JSON list of C-alpha atoms in Angstrom, two decimals:
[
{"chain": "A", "resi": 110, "resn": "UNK", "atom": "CA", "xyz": [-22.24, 3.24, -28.49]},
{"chain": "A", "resi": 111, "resn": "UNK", "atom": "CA", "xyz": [-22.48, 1.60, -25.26]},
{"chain": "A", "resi": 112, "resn": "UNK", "atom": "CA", "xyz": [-22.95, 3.46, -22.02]},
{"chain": "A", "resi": 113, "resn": "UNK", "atom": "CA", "xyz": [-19.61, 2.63, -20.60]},
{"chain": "A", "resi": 114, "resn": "UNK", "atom": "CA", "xyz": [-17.86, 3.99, -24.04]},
{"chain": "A", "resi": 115, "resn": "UNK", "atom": "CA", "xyz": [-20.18, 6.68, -23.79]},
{"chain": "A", "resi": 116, "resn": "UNK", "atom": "CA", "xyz": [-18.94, 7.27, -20.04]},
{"chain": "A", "resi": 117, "resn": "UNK", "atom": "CA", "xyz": [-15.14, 7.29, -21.58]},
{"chain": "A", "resi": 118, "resn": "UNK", "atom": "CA", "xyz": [-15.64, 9.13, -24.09]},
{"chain": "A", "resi": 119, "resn": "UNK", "atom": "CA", "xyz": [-17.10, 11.85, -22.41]},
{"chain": "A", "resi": 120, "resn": "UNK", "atom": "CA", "xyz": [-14.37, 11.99, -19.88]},
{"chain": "A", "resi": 121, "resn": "UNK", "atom": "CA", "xyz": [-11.67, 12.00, -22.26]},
{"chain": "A", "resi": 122, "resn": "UNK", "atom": "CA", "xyz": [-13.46, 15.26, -23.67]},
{"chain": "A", "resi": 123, "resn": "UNK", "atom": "CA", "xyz": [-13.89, 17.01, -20.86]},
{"chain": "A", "resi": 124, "resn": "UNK", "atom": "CA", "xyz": [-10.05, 16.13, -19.79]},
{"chain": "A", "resi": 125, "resn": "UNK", "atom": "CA", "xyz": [-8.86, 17.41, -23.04]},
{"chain": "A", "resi": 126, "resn": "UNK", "atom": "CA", "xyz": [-11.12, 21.13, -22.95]},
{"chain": "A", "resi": 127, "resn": "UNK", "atom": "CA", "xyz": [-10.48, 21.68, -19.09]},
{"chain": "A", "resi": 128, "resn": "UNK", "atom": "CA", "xyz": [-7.01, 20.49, -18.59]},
{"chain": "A", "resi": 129, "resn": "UNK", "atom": "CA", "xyz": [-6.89, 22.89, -15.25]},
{"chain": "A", "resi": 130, "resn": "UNK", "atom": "CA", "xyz": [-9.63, 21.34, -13.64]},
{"chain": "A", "resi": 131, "resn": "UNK", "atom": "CA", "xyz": [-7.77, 17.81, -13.85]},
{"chain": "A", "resi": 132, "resn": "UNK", "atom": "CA", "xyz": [-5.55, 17.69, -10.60]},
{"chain": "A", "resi": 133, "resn": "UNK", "atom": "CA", "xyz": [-5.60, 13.93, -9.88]},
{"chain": "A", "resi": 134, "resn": "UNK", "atom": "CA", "xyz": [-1.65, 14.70, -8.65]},
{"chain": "A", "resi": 135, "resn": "UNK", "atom": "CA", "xyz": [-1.68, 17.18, -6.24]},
{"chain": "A", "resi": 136, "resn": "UNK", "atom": "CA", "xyz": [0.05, 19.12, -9.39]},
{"chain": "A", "resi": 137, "resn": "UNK", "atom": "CA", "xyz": [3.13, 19.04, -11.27]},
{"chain": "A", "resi": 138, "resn": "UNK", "atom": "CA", "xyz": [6.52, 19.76, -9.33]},
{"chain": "A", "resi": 139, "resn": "UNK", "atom": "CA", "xyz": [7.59, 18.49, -6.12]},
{"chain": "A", "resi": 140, "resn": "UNK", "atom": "CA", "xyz": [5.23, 17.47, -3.20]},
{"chain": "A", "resi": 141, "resn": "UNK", "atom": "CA", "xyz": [5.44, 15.32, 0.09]},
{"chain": "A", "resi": 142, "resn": "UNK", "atom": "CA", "xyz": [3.34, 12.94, 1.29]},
{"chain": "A", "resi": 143, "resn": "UNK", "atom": "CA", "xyz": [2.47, 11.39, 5.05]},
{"chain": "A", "resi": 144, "resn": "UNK", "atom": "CA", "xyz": [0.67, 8.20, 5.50]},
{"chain": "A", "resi": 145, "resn": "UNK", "atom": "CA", "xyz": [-0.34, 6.54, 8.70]},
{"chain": "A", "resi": 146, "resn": "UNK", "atom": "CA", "xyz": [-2.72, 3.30, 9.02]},
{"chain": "A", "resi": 147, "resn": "UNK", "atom": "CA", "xyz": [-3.22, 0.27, 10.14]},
{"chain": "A", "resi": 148, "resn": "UNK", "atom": "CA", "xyz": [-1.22, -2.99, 8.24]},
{"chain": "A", "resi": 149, "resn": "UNK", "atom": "CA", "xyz": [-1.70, -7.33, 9.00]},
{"chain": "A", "resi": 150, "resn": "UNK", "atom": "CA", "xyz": [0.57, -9.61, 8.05]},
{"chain": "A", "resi": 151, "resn": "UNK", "atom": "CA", "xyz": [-0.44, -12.96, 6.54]},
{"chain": "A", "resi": 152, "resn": "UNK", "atom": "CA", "xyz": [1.57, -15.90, 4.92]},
{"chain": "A", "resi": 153, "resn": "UNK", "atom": "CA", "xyz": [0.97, -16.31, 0.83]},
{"chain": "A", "resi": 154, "resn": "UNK", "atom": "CA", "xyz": [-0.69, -19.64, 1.55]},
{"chain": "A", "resi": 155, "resn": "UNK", "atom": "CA", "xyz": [-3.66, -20.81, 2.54]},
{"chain": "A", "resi": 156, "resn": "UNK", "atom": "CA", "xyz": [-2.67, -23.43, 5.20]},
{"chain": "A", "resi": 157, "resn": "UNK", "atom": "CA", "xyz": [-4.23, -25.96, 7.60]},
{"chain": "A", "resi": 158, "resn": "UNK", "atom": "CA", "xyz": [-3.12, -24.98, 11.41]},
{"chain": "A", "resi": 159, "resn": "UNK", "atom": "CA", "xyz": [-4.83, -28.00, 12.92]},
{"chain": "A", "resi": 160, "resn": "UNK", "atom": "CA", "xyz": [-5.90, -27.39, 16.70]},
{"chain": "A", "resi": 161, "resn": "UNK", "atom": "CA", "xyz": [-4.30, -23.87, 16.44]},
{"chain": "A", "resi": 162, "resn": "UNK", "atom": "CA", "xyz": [-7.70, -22.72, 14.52]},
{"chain": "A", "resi": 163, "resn": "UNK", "atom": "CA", "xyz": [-8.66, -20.32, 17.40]},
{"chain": "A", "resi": 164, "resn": "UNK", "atom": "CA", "xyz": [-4.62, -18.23, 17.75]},
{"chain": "A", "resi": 165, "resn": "UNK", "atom": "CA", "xyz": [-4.20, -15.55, 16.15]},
{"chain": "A", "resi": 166, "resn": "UNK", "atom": "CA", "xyz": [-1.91, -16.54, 13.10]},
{"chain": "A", "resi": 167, "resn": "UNK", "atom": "CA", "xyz": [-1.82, -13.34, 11.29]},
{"chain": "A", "resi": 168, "resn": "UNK", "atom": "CA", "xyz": [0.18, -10.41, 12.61]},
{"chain": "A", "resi": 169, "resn": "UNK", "atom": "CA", "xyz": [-1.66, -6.52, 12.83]},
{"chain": "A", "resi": 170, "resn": "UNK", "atom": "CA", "xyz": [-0.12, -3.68, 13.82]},
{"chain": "A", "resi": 171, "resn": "UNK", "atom": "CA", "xyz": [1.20, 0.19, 12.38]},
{"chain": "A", "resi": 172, "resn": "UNK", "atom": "CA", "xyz": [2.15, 1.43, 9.07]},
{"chain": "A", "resi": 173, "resn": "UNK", "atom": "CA", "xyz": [3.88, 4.61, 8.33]},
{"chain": "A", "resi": 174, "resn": "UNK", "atom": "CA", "xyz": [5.06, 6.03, 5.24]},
{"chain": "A", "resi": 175, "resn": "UNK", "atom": "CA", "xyz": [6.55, 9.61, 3.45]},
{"chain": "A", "resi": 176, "resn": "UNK", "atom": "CA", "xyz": [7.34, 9.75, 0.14]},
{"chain": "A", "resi": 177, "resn": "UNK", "atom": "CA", "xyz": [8.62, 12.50, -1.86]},
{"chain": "A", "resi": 178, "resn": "UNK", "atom": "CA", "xyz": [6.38, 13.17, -4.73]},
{"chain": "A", "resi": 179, "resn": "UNK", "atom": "CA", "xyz": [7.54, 14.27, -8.49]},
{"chain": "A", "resi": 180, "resn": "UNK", "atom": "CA", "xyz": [4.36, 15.14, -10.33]},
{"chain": "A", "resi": 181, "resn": "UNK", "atom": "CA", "xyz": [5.31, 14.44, -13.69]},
{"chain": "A", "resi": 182, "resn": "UNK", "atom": "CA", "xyz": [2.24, 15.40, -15.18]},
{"chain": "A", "resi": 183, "resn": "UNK", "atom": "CA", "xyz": [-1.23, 15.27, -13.97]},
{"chain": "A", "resi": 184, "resn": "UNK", "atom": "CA", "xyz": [-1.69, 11.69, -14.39]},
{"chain": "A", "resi": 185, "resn": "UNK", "atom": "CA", "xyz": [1.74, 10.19, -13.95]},
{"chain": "A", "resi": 186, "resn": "UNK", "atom": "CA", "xyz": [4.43, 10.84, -10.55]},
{"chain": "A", "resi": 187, "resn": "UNK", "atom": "CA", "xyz": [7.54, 9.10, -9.07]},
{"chain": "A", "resi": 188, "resn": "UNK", "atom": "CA", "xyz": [7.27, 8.63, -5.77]},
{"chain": "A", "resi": 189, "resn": "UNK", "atom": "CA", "xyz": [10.67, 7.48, -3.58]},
{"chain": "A", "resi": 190, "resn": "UNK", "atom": "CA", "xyz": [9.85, 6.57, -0.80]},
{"chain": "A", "resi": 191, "resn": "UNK", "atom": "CA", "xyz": [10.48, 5.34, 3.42]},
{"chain": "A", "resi": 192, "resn": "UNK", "atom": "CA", "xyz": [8.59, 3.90, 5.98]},
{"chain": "A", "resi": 193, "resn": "UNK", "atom": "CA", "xyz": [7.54, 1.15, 8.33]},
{"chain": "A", "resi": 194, "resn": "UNK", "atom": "CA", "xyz": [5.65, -1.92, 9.25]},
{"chain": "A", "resi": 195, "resn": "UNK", "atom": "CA", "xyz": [5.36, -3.45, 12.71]},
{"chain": "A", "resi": 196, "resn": "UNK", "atom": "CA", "xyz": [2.90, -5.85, 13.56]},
{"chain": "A", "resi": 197, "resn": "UNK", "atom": "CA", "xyz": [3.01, -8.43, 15.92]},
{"chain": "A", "resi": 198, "resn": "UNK", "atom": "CA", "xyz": [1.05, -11.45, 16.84]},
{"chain": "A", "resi": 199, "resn": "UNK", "atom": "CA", "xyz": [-1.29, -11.67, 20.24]},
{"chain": "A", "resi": 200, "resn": "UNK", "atom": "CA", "xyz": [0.15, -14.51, 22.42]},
{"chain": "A", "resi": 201, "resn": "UNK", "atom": "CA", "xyz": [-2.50, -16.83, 24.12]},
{"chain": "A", "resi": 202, "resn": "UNK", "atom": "CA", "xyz": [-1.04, -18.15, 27.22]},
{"chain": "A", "resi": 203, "resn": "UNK", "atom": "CA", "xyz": [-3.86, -20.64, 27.83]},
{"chain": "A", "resi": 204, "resn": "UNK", "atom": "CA", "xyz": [-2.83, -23.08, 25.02]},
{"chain": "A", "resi": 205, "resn": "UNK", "atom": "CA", "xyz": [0.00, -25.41, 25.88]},
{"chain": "A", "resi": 206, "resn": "UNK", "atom": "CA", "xyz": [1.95, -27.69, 24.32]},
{"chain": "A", "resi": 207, "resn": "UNK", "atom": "CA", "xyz": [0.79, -26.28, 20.59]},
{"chain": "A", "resi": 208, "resn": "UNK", "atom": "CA", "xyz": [2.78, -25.46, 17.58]},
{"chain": "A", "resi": 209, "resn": "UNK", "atom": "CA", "xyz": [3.31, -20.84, 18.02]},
{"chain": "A", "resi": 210, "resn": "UNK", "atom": "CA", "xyz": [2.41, -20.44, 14.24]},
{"chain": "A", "resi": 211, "resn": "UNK", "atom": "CA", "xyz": [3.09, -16.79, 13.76]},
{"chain": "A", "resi": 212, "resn": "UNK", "atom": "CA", "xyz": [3.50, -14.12, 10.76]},
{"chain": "A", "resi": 213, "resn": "UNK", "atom": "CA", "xyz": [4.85, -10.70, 11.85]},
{"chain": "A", "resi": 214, "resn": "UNK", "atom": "CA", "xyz": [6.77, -8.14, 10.05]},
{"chain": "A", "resi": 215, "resn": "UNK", "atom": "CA", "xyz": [8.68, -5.60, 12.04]},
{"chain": "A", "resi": 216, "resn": "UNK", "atom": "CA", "xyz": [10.93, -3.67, 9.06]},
{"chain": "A", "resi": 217, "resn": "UNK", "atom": "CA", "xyz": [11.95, -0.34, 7.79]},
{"chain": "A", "resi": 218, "resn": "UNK", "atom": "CA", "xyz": [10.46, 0.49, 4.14]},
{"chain": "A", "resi": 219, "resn": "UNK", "atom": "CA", "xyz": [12.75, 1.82, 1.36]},
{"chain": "A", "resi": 220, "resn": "UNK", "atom": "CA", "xyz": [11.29, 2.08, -2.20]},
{"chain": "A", "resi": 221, "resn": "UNK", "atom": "CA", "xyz": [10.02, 3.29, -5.11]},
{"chain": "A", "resi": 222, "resn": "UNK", "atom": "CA", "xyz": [6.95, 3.75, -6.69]},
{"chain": "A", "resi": 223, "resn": "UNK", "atom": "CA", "xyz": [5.13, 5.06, -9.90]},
{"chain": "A", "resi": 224, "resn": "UNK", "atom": "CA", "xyz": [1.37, 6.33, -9.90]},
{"chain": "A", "resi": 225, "resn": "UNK", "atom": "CA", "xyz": [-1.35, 6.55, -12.81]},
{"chain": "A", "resi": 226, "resn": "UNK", "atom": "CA", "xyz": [-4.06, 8.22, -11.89]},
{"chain": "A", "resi": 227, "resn": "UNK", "atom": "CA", "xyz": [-7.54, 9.61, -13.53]},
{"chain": "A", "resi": 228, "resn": "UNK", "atom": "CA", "xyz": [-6.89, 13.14, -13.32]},
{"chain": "A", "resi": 229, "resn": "UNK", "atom": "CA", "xyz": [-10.74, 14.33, -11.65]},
{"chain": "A", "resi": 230, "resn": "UNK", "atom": "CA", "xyz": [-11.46, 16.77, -9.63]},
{"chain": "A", "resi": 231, "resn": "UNK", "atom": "CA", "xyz": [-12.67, 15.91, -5.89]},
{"chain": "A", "resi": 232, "resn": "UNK", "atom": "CA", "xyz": [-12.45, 12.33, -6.32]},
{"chain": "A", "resi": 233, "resn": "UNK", "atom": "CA", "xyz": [-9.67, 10.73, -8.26]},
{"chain": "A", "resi": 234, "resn": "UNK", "atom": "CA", "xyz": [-8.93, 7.08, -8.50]},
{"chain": "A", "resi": 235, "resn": "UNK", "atom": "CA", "xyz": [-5.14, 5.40, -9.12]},
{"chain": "A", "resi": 236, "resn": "UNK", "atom": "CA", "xyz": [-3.41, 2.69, -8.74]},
{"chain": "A", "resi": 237, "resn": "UNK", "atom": "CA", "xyz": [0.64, 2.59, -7.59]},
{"chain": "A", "resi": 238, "resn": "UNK", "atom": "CA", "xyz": [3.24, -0.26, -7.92]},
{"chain": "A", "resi": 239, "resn": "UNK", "atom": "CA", "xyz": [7.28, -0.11, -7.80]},
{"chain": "A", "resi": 240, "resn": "UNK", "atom": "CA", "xyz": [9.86, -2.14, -6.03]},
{"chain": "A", "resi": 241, "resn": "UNK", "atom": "CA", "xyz": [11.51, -1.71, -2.95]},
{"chain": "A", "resi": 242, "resn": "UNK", "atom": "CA", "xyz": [13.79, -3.17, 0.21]},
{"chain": "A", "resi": 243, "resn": "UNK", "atom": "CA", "xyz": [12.30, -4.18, 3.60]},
{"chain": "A", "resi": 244, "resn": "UNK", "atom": "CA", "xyz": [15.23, -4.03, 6.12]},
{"chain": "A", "resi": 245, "resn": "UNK", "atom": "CA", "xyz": [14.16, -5.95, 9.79]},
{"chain": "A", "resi": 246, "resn": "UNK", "atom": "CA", "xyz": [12.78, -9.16, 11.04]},
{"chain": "A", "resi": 247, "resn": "UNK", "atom": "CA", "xyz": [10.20, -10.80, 9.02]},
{"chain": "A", "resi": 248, "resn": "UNK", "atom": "CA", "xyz": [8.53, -14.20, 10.55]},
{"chain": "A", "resi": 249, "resn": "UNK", "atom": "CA", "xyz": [6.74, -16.98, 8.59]},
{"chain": "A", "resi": 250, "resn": "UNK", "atom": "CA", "xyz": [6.24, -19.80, 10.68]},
{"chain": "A", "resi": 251, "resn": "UNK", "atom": "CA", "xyz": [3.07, -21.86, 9.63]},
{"chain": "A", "resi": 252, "resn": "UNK", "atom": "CA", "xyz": [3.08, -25.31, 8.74]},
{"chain": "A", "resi": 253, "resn": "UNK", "atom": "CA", "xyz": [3.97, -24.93, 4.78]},
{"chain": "A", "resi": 254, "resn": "UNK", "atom": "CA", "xyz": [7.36, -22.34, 5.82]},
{"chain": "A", "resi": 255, "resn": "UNK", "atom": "CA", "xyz": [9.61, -22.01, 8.37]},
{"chain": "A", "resi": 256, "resn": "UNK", "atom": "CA", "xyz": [11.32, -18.15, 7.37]},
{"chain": "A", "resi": 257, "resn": "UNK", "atom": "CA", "xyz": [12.42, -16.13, 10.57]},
{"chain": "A", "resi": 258, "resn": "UNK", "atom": "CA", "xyz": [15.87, -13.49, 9.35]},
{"chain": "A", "resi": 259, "resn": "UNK", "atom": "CA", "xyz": [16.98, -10.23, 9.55]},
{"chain": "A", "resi": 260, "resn": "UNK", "atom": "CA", "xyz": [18.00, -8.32, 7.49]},
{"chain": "A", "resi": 261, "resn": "UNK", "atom": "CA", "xyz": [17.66, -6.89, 4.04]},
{"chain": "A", "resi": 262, "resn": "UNK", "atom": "CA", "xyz": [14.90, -8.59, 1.50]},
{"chain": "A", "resi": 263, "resn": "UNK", "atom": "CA", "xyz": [13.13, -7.57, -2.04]},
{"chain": "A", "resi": 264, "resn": "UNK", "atom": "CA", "xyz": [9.27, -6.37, -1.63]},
{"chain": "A", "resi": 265, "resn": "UNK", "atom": "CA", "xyz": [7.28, -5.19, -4.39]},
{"chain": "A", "resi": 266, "resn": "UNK", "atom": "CA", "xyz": [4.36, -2.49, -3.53]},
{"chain": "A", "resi": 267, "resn": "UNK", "atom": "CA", "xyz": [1.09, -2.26, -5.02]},
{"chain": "A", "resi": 268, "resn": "UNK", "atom": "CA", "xyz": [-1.74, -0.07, -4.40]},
{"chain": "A", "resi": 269, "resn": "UNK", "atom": "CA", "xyz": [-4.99, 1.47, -5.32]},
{"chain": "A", "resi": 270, "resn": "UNK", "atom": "CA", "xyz": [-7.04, 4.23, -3.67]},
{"chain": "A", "resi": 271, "resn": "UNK", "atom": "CA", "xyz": [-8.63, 7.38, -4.32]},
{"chain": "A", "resi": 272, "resn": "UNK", "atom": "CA", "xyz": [-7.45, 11.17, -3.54]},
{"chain": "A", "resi": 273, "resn": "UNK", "atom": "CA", "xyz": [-10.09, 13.56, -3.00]},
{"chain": "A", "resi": 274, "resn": "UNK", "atom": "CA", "xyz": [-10.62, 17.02, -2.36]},
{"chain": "A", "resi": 275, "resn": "UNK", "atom": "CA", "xyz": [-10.29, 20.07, -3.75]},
{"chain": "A", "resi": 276, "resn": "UNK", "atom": "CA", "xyz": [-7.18, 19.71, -4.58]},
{"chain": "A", "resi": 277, "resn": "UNK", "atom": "CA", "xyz": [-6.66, 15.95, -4.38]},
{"chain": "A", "resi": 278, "resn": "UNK", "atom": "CA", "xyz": [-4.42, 16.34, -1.08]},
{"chain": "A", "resi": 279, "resn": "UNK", "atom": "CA", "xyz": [-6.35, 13.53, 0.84]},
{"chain": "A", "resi": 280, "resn": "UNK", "atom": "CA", "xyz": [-6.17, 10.16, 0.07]},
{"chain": "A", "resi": 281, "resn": "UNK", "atom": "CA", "xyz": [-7.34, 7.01, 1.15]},
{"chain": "A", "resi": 282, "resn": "UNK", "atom": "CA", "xyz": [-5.98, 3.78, -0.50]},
{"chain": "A", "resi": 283, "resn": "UNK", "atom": "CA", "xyz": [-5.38, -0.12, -0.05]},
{"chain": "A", "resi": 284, "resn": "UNK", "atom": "CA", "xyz": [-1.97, -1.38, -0.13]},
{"chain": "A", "resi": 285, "resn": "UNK", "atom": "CA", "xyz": [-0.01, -4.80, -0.52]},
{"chain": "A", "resi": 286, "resn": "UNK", "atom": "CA", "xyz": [3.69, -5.06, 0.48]},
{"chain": "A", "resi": 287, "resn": "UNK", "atom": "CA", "xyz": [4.66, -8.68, -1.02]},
{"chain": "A", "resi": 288, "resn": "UNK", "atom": "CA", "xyz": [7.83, -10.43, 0.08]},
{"chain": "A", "resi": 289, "resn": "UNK", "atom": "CA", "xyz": [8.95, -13.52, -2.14]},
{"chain": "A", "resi": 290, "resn": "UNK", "atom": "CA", "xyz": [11.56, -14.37, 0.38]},
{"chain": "A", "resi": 291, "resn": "UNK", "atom": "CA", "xyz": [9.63, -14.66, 3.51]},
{"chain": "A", "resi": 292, "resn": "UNK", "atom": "CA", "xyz": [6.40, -15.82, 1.21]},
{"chain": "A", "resi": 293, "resn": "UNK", "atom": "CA", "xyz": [4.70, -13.20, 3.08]},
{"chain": "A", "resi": 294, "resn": "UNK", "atom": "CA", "xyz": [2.20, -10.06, 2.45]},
{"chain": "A", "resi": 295, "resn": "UNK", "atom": "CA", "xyz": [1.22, -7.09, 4.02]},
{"chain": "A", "resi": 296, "resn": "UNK", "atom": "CA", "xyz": [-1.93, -5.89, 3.39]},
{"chain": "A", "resi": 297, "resn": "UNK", "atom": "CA", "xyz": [-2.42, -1.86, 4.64]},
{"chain": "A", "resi": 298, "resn": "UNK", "atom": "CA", "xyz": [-5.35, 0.47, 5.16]},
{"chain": "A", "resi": 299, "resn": "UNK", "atom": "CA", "xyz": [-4.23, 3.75, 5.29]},
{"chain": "A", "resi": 300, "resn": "UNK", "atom": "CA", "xyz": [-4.96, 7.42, 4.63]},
{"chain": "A", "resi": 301, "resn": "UNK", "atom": "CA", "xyz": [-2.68, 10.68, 3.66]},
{"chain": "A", "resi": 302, "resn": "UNK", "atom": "CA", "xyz": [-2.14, 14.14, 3.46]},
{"chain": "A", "resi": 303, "resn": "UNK", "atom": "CA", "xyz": [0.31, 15.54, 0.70]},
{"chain": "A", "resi": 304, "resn": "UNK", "atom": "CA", "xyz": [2.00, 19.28, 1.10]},
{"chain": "A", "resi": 305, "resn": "UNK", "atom": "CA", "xyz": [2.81, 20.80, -1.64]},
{"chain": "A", "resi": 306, "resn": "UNK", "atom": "CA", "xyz": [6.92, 21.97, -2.18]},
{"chain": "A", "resi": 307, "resn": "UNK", "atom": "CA", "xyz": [6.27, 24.39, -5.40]}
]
């Protein structure tokens, strides 16, 4: 047996004969969850922007998120959720006469998600992913796609991170927020406390 199977194998053990030590949700029942961090916005393509190397294409700015948590069981929630992305590109007024390739994102987050997570004490890694509606002004200009609407458009979430503690109620994770429409991503940084409701 391999070390890695080993590794497994060993887990899956100690999961099955201490099932109260494995809190990788913050437990089964009802929770809610704050996120703050910090999110860019970048077009799907690679793309040549000619003189405009040195601008700032990509858009940064502020995430926020809450989601209401339904801890299914210890390695599986639901998680509705609502939040925000803003970001915004930095103008340089010392370049004239050149194409303003920009990608920003300024929209309200409505959503939902579904989590699998190792259930481990302290640290405990997962991974999210669900489907949801971004409802502002997303921008794509770049040389490949011209996209600048309001309004209402598809995204589809996916993260990964880990939640550590005691009781798992921290968590830091990586997040993409992927727009077909606007052929857009956000990519977010972020970290989060959850309260427990039960």
């Amino acid at each position: 047996m391999t070390l890695t199977l080993r590794s497994i194998f060993i887990t899956i053990v100690l999961i099955i004969l201490f099932p109260n030590l494995a809190k990788a949700q913050p437990g089964i029942g009802r929770s809610i969850k704050g996120s703050i961090g910090f999110a860019s916005s970048g077009s799907y393509y690679i793309e040549d922007y000619g003189a405009q190397d040195e601008v700032d294409v990509m858009g940064g700015g502020l995430y926020l998120e809450g989601e209401y948590i339904f801890g299914i069981t210890s390695w599986f929630g639901v998680r509705p959720y609502a939040g925000g992305i803003f970001t915004s590109v930095d103008e340089n007024p010392e370049l004239q006469n050149q194409p303003q390739y920009r990608v920003t994102t300024n929209a309200f987050l409505i959503g939902g998600k579904v989590r699998f997570c190792a259930p481990i004490p302290w640290v405990a890694p997962f991974v999210e992913g669900g489907i949801g509606a971004s409802i502002g002004k997303l921008e794509t200009l770049t040389p490949g796609v011209n996209f600048d609407k309001s309004g209402v458009l598809l995204h589809i979430p996916f993260s990964i991170g880990l939640a550590i503690g005691r009781k798992n109620n921290f968590e830091i994770g990586i997040s993409g927020y992927f727009h077909p429409a606007a052929k857009q991503s956000n990519a977010v940084l972020a970290a989060g406390y959850t309260f427990p409701l039960d």
